[in-house]
Coordinates of C-alpha atoms in Angstrom, one line a residue:
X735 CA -77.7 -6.1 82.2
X736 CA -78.6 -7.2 85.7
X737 CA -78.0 -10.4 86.8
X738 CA -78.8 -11.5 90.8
X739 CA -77.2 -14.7 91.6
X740 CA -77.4 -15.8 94.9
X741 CA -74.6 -16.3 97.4
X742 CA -71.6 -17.4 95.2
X743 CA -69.4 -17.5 97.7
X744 CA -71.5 -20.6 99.5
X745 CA -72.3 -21.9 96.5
X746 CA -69.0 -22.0 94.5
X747 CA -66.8 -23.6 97.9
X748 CA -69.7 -26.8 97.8
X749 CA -69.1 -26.6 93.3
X750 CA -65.3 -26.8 94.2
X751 CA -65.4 -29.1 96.6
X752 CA -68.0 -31.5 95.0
X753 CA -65.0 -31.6 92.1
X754 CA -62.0 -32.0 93.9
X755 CA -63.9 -34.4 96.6
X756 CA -67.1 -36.0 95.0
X757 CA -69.3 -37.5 96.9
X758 CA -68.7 -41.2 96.2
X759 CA -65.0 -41.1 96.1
X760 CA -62.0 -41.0 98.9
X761 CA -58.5 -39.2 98.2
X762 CA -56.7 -40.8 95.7
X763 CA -59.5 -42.6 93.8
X764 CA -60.0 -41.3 90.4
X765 CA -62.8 -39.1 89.5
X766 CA -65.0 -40.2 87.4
X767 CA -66.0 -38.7 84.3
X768 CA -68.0 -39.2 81.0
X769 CA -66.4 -36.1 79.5
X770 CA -64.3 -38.1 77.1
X771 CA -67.4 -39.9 74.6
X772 CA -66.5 -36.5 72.8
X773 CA -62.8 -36.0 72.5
X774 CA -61.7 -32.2 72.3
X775 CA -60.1 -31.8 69.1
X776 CA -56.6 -30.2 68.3
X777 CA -57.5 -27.3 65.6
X778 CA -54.9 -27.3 63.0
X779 CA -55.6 -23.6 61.9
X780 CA -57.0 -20.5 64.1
X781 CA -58.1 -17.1 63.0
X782 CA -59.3 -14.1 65.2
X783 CA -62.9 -12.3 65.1
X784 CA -60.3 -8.8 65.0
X785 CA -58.8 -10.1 61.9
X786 CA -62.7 -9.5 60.6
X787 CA -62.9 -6.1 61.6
X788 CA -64.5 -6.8 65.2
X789 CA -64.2 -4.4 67.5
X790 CA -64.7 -5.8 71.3
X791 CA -65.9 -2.1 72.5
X792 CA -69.7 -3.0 73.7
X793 CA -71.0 -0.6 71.3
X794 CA -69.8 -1.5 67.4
X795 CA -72.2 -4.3 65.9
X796 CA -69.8 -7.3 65.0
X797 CA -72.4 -9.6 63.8
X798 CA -70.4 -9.1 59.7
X799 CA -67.4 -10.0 61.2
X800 CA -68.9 -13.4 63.1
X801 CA -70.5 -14.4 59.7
X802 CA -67.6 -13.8 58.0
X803 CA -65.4 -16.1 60.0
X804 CA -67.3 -18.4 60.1
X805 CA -67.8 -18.6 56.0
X806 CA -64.2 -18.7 56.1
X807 CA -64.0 -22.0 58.2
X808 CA -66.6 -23.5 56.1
X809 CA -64.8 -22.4 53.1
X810 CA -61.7 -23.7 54.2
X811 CA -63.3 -27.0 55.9
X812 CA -60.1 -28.9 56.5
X813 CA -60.1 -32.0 58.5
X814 CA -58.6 -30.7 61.4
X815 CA -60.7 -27.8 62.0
X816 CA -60.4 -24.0 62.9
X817 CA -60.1 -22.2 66.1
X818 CA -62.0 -18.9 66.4
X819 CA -60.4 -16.6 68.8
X820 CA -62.5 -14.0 70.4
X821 CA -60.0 -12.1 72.5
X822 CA -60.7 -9.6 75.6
X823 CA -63.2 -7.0 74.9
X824 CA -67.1 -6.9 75.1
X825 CA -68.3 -7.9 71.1
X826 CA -71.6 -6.9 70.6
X827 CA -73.4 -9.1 67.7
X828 CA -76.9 -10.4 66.5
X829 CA -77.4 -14.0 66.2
X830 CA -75.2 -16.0 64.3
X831 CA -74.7 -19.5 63.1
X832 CA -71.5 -22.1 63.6
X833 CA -70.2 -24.9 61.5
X834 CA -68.5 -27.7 61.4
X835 CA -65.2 -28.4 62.5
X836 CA -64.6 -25.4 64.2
X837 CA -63.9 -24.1 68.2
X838 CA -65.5 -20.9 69.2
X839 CA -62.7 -19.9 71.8
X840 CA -63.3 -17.1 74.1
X841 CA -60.5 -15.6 76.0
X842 CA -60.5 -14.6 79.5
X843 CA -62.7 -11.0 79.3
X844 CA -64.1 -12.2 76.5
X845 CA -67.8 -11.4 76.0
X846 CA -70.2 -11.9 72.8
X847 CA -73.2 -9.9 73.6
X848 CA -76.5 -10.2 72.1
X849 CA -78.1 -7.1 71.0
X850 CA -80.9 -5.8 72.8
X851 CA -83.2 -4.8 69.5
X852 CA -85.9 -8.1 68.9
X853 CA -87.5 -6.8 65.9
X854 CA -84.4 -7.7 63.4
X855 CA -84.7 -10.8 65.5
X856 CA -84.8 -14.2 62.6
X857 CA -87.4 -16.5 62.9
X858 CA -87.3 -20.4 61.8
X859 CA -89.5 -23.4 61.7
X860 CA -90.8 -25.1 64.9
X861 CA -89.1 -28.3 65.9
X862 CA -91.4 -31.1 64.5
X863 CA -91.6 -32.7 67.7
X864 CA -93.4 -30.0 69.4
X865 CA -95.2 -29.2 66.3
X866 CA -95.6 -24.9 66.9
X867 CA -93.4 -22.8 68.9
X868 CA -93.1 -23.6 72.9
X869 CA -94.9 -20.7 73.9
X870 CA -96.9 -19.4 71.0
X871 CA -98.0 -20.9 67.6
X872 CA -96.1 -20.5 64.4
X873 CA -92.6 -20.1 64.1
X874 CA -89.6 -19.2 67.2
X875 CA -86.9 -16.8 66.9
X876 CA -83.6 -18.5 66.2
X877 CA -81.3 -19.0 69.3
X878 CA -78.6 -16.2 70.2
X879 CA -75.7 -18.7 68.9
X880 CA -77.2 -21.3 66.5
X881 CA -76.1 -24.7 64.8
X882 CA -78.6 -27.0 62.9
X883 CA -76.6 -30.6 60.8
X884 CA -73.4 -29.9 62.2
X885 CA -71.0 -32.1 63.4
X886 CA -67.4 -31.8 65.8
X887 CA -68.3 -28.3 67.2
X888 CA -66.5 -26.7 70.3
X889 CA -67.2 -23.9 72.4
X890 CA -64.7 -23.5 75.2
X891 CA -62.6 -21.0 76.6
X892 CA -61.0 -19.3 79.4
X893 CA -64.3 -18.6 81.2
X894 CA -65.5 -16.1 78.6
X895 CA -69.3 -15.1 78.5
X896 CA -71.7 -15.6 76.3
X897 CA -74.3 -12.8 76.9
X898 CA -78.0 -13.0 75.9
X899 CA -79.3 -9.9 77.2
X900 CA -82.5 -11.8 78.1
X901 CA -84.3 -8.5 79.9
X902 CA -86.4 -7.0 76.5
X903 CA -87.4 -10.6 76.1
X904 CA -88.5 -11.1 79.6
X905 CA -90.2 -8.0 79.8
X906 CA -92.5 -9.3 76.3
X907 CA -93.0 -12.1 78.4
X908 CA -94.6 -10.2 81.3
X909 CA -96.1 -7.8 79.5
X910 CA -98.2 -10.6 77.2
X911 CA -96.7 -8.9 74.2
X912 CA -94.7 -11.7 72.9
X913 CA -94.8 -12.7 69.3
X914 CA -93.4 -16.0 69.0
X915 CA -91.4 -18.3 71.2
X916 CA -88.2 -16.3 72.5
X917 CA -84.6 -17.5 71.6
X918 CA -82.8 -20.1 73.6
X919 CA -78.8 -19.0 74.1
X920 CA -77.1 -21.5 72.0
X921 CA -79.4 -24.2 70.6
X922 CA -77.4 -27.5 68.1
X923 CA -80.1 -29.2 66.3
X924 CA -79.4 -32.1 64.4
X925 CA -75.7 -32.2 65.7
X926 CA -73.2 -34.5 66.8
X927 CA -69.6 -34.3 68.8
X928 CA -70.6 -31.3 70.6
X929 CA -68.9 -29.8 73.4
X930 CA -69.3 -26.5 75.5
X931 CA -66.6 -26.0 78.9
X932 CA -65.4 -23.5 80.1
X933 CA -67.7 -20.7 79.7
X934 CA -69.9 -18.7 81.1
X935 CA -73.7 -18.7 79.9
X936 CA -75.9 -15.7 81.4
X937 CA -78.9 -14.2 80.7
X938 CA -80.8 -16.2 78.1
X939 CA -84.1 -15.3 76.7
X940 CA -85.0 -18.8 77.4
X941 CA -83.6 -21.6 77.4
X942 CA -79.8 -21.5 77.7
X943 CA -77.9 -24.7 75.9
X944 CA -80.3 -27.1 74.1
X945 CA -79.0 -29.6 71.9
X946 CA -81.7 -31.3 70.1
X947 CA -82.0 -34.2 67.5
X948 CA -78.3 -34.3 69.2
X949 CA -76.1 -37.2 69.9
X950 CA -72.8 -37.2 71.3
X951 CA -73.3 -33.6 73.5
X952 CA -70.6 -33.1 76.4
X953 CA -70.6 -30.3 78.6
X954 CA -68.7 -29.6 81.1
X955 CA -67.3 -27.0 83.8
X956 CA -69.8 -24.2 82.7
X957 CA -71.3 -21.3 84.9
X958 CA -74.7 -20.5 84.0
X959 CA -76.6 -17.6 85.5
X960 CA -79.7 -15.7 85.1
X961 CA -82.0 -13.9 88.0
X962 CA -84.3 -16.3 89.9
X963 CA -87.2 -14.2 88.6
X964 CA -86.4 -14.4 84.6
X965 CA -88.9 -17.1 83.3
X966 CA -88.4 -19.9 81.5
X967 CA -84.5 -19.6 81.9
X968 CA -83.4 -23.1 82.0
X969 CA -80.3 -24.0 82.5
X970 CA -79.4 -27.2 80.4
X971 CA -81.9 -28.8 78.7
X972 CA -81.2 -32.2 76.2
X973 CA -84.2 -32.9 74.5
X974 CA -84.4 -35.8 71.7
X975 CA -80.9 -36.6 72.2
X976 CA -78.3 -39.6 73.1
X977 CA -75.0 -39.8 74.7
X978 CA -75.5 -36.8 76.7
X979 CA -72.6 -35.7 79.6
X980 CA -72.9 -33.3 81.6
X981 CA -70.3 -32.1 84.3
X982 CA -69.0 -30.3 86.9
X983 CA -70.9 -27.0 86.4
X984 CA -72.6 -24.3 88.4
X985 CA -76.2 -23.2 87.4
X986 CA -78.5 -20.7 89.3
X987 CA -81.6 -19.1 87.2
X988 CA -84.9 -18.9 87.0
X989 CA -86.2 -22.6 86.0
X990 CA -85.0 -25.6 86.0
X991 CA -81.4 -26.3 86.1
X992 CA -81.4 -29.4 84.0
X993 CA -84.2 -30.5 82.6
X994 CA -84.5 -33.5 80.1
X995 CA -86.9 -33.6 77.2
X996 CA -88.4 -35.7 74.2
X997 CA -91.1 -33.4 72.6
X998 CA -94.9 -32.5 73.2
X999 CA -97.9 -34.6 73.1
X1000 CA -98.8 -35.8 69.8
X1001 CA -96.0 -33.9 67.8
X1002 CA -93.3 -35.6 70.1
X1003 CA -95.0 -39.1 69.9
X1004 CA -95.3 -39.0 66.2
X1005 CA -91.8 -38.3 65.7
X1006 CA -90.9 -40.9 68.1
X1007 CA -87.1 -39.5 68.9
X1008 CA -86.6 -40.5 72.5
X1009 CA -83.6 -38.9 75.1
X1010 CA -81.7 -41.6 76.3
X1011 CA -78.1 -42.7 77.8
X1012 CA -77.4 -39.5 79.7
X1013 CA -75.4 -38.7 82.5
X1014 CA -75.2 -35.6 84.5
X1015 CA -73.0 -35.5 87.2
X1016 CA -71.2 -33.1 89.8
X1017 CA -74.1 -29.9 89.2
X1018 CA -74.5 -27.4 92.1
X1019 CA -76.7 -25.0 91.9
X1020 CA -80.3 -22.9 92.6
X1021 CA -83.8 -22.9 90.9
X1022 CA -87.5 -21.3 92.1
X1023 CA -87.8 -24.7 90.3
X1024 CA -86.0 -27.8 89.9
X1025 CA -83.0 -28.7 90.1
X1026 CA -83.0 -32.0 88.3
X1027 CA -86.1 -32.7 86.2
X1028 CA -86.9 -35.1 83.8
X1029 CA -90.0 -33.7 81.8
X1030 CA -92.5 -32.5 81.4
X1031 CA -92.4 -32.6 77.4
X1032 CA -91.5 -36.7 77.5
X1033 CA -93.5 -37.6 74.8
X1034 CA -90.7 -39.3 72.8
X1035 CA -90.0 -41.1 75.7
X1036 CA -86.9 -40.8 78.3
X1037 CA -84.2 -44.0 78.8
X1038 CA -81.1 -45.1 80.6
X1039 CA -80.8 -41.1 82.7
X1040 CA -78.2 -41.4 85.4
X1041 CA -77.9 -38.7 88.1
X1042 CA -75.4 -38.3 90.8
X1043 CA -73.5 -36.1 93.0
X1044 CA -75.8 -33.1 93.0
X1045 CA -75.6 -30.1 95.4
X1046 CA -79.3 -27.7 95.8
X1047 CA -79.7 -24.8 97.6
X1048 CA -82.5 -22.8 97.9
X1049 CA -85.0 -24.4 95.5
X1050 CA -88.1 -25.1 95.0
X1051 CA -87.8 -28.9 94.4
X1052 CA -85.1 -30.7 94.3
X1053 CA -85.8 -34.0 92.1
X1054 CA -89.0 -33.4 89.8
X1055 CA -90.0 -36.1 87.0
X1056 CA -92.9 -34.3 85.7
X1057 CA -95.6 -35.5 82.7
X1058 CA -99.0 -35.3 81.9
X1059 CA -102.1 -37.1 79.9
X1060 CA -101.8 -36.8 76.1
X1061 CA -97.8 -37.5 76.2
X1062 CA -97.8 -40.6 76.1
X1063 CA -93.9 -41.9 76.1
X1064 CA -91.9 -44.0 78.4
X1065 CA -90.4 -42.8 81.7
X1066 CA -87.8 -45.9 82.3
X1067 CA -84.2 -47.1 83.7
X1068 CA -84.0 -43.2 85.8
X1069 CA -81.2 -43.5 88.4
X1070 CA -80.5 -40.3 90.9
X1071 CA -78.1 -41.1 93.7
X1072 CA -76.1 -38.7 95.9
X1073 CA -78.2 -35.6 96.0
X1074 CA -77.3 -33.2 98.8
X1075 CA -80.1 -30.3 99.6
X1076 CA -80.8 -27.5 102.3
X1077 CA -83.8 -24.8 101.8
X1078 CA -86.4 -26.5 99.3
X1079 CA -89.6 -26.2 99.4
X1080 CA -90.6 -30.0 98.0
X1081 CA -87.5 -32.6 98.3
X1082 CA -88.8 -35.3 95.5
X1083 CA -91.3 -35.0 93.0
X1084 CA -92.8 -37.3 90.7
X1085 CA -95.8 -36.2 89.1
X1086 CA -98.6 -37.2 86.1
X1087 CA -100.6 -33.7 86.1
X1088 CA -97.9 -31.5 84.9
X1089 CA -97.3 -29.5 82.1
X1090 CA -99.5 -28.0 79.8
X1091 CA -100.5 -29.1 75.7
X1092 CA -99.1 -27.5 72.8
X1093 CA -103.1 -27.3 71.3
X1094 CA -106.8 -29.5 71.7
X1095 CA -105.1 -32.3 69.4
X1096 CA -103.8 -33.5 72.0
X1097 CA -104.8 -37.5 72.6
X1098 CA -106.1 -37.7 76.9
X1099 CA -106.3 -41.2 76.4
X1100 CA -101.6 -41.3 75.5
X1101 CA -101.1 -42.2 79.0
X1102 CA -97.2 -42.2 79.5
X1103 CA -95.5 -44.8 81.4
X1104 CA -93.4 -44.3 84.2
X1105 CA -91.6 -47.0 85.8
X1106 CA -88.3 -48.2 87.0
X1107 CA -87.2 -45.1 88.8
X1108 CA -84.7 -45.3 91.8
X1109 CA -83.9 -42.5 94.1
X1110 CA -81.1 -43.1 96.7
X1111 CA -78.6 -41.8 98.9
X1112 CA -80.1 -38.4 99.4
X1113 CA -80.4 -36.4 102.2
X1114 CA -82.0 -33.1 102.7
X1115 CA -82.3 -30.2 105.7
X1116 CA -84.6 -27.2 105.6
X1117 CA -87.2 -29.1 103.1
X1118 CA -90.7 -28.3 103.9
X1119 CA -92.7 -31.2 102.2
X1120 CA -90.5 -34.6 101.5
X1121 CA -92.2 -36.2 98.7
X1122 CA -95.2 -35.9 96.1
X1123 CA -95.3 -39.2 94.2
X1124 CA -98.9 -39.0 92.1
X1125 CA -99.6 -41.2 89.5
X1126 CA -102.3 -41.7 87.0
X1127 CA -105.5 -43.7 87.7
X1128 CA -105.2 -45.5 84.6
X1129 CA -101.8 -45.6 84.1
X1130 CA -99.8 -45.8 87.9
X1131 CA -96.3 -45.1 88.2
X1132 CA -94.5 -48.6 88.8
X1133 CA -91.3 -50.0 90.2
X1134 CA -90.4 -47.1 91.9
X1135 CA -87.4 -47.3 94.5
X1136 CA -86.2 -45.2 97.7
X1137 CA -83.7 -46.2 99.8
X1138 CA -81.3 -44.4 102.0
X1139 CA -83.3 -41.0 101.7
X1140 CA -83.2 -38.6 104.7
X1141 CA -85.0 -35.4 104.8
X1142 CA -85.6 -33.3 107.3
X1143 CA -88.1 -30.2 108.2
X1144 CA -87.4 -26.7 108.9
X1145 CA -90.9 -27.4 111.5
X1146 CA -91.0 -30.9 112.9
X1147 CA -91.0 -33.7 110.0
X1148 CA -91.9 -33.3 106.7
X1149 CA -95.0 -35.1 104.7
X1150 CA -95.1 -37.2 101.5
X1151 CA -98.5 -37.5 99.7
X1152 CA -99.1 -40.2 97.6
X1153 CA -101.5 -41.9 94.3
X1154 CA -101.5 -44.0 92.3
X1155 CA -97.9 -45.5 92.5
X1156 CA -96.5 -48.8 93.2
X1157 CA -93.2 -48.9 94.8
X1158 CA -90.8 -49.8 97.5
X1159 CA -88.8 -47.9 100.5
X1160 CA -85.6 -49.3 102.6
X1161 CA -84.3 -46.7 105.2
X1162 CA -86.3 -43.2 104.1
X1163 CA -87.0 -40.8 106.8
X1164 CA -89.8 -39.5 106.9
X1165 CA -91.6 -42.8 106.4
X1166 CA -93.1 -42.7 103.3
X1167 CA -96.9 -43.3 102.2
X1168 CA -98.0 -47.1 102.1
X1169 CA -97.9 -47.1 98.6
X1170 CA -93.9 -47.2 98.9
X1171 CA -93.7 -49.6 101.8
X1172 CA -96.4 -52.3 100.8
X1173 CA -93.6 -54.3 98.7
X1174 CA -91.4 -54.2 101.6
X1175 CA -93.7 -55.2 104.0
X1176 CA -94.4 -57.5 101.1
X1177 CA -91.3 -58.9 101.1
X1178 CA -89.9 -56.8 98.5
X1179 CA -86.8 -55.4 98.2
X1180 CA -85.7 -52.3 96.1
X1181 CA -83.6 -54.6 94.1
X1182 CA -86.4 -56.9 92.9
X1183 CA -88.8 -53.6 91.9
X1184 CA -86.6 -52.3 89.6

């Protein structure tokens, strides 16, 4: 199954270096981490998927052996938990679903490989906060690797892959012949003390790793790839969820690279689950889209979002905070420092027009929020457009804050466009619309908009 990242070479010396020399630090400082709200557990038991009968060959269907294992470890359920061991060898399966108290380990060579074949494909219920499926009414197909009410659940390794096989799915896609919503990778609904390192994620239908209804979700040191043209092929997306780390990882595919969510329009605002206390931190990586976004299904409302130490390449934009009338939702306490970019098309984005609605329910007059947003230390070369901060007319963006932002143009400077937005600007270059210089010339200070 084809995969085109771009240039890992480039890409992977910035990754290494942004660990072993992040941005805000000097040699010998500590790095700083948020890993640990999720302590990785010690497994008092392990079995092996070839104690099952699976057979890592790329051809013999091993998703008996994957159920059975797994009944085992619920069967079993001690305190400690079981490790799964997958060991070298390409294990072709359908979906499957986890429990609790287990660690799906996957060797080096290891791959679990989703079959090709959609029409056995399960389906299950919407999530209530977005009311039908994300891209067609009705129900979804259930994700590659699946856990719903599950709590202390590992999936780690020695840089084994996790395999979606996303092509038959993209092609539906194209073609206009899609069903229902297409699988995400590895979705945990309902879930808490989650962690996923050490593996690599490629090729998802859709979305790759989304916890949701989550709390407690670390993930760390992960590679995620799918080609820039596969669509919809997110790379990390916490939606609905709290105490959310994510770390030191690599991520090139064909939407965003982290994007944070709270539902659709009036499904998300009815159940009123909002994302909130999440840090991600030390990401590298390349998107047609964004690299960080926060949106554009907000409707739940998103809190207390802390971004730094980011490294883009070859993107489309860089920072995007992206919502839309009829979400209605809270946009508040968003901090993105540190961002390093070369070859985007649009450096910073904030914008109310974006997104589309799940169906004609939707209420024009839920007006989200958006306020207290700072963007700092970030500098930029090769982007063609600096900023697009647009607002709403009734409802303008508010206490927004740039400071120390630098980005330059592949052709003379580049432009930001503004509406609708109150905010204020301390050493940004270009100079930024009057909407974000008034305070200052006001008297205003960054720290006082905030």
């Amino acid at each position: 199954m084809r995969i085109s990242p771009p240039p890992i070479s480039v890409f992977l010396l910035f990754f290494l270096l942004s660990i072993v020399f992040p941005h805000n630090l000097s040699l010998g400082d500590p790095i700083v981490t948020c890993s640990g709200i999720v302590p990785m557990k010690h497994r008092s038991a392990m079995l092996s998927i070839s104690d099952f009968g699976a057979v890592g060959d790329g051809k013999t269907l091993n998703t008996n052996a994957f159920n059975s294992a797994i009944d085992r470890i619920r069967e079993t359920n001690t305190s400690d938990g079981t490790l799964l061991y997958v060991p070298r060898g390409v294990y072709l399966t359908q979906s499957f679903n986890l429990t609790s108290h287990m660690t799906l380990y996957l060797a080096h060579g290891a791959v679990i490989k989703a079959v090709e074949d959609t029409k056995k494909w399960p389906l299950i219920d919407p999530l209530a906060s977005y009311g039908r499926g994300r891209e067609r009414p009705g129900q979804r197909y259930i994700s590659f690797i699946h856990g719903d009410g599950l709590v202390d659940v590992v999936i780690t390794g020695k840089n084994g892959t996790i395999d979606g096989q996303g092509e038959p799915w993209w092609k539906m896609w194209r073609d206009g012949t899609l069903k229902f919503t297409r699988p995400n990778l590895i979705e945990f609904k309902n879930s808490s003390n989650i962690v996923v390192s050490h593996v690599v994620l490629q090729n998802s239908p859709f979305w790759t790793l989304h916890p949701v209804y989550c709390s407690g979700v670390v993930v760390h040191h992960v590679t995620i790839l799918a080609p820039t043209d596969s669509p919809n092929t997110d790379g990390i997306d916490p939606d609905s969820s709290s105490n959310v780390c994510i770390e030191d990882s690599y991520i090139s595919t064909g939407d965003d690279l982290v994007a944070v969510k709270s539902g659709w329009d009036e499904y998300g605002i009815a159940y009123n689950h909002p994302s909130r206390d999440i840090t991600i931190r030390r990401i590298t990586g390349s998107s047609p889209f964004a690299g960080i976004a926060i949106g554009s299904e907000t409707s739940g409302g998103i809190q207390n979002v802390t971004v730094e130490n980011i490294t883009l390449y070859n993107s489309g934009i860089g920072i995007h905070i992206k919502t839309n009338i009829g979400r209605g939702g809270s946009i508040q306490g968003i901090t993105i420092a540190g961002v390093y970019m070369e070859k985007v098309r649009t450096g910073i984005k904030i914008s109310g027009n974006t997104g589309d609605h799940p169906d004609d329910k939707f209420n024009p007059s839920a007006l989200p929020i958006v306020r207290g947003i700072t963007i700092k230390n970030i500098w930029g070369i090769k982007v063609e457009r600096a900023g697009m901060v647009q607002g709403l007319k009734d409802s303008p963006f508010t206490n927004l804050c740039f400071s120390n932002v630098t980005l330059t143009g592949t052709k003379g400077s580049p432009i930001w466009k503004c509406s609708d937005v109150v905010g204020a600007a301390a050493k940004v270059s270009p100079t930024p619309c009057p909407e974000l210089t008034a305070a200052a010339h006001q008297g205003g200070t960054c720290e006082n908009q905030t």
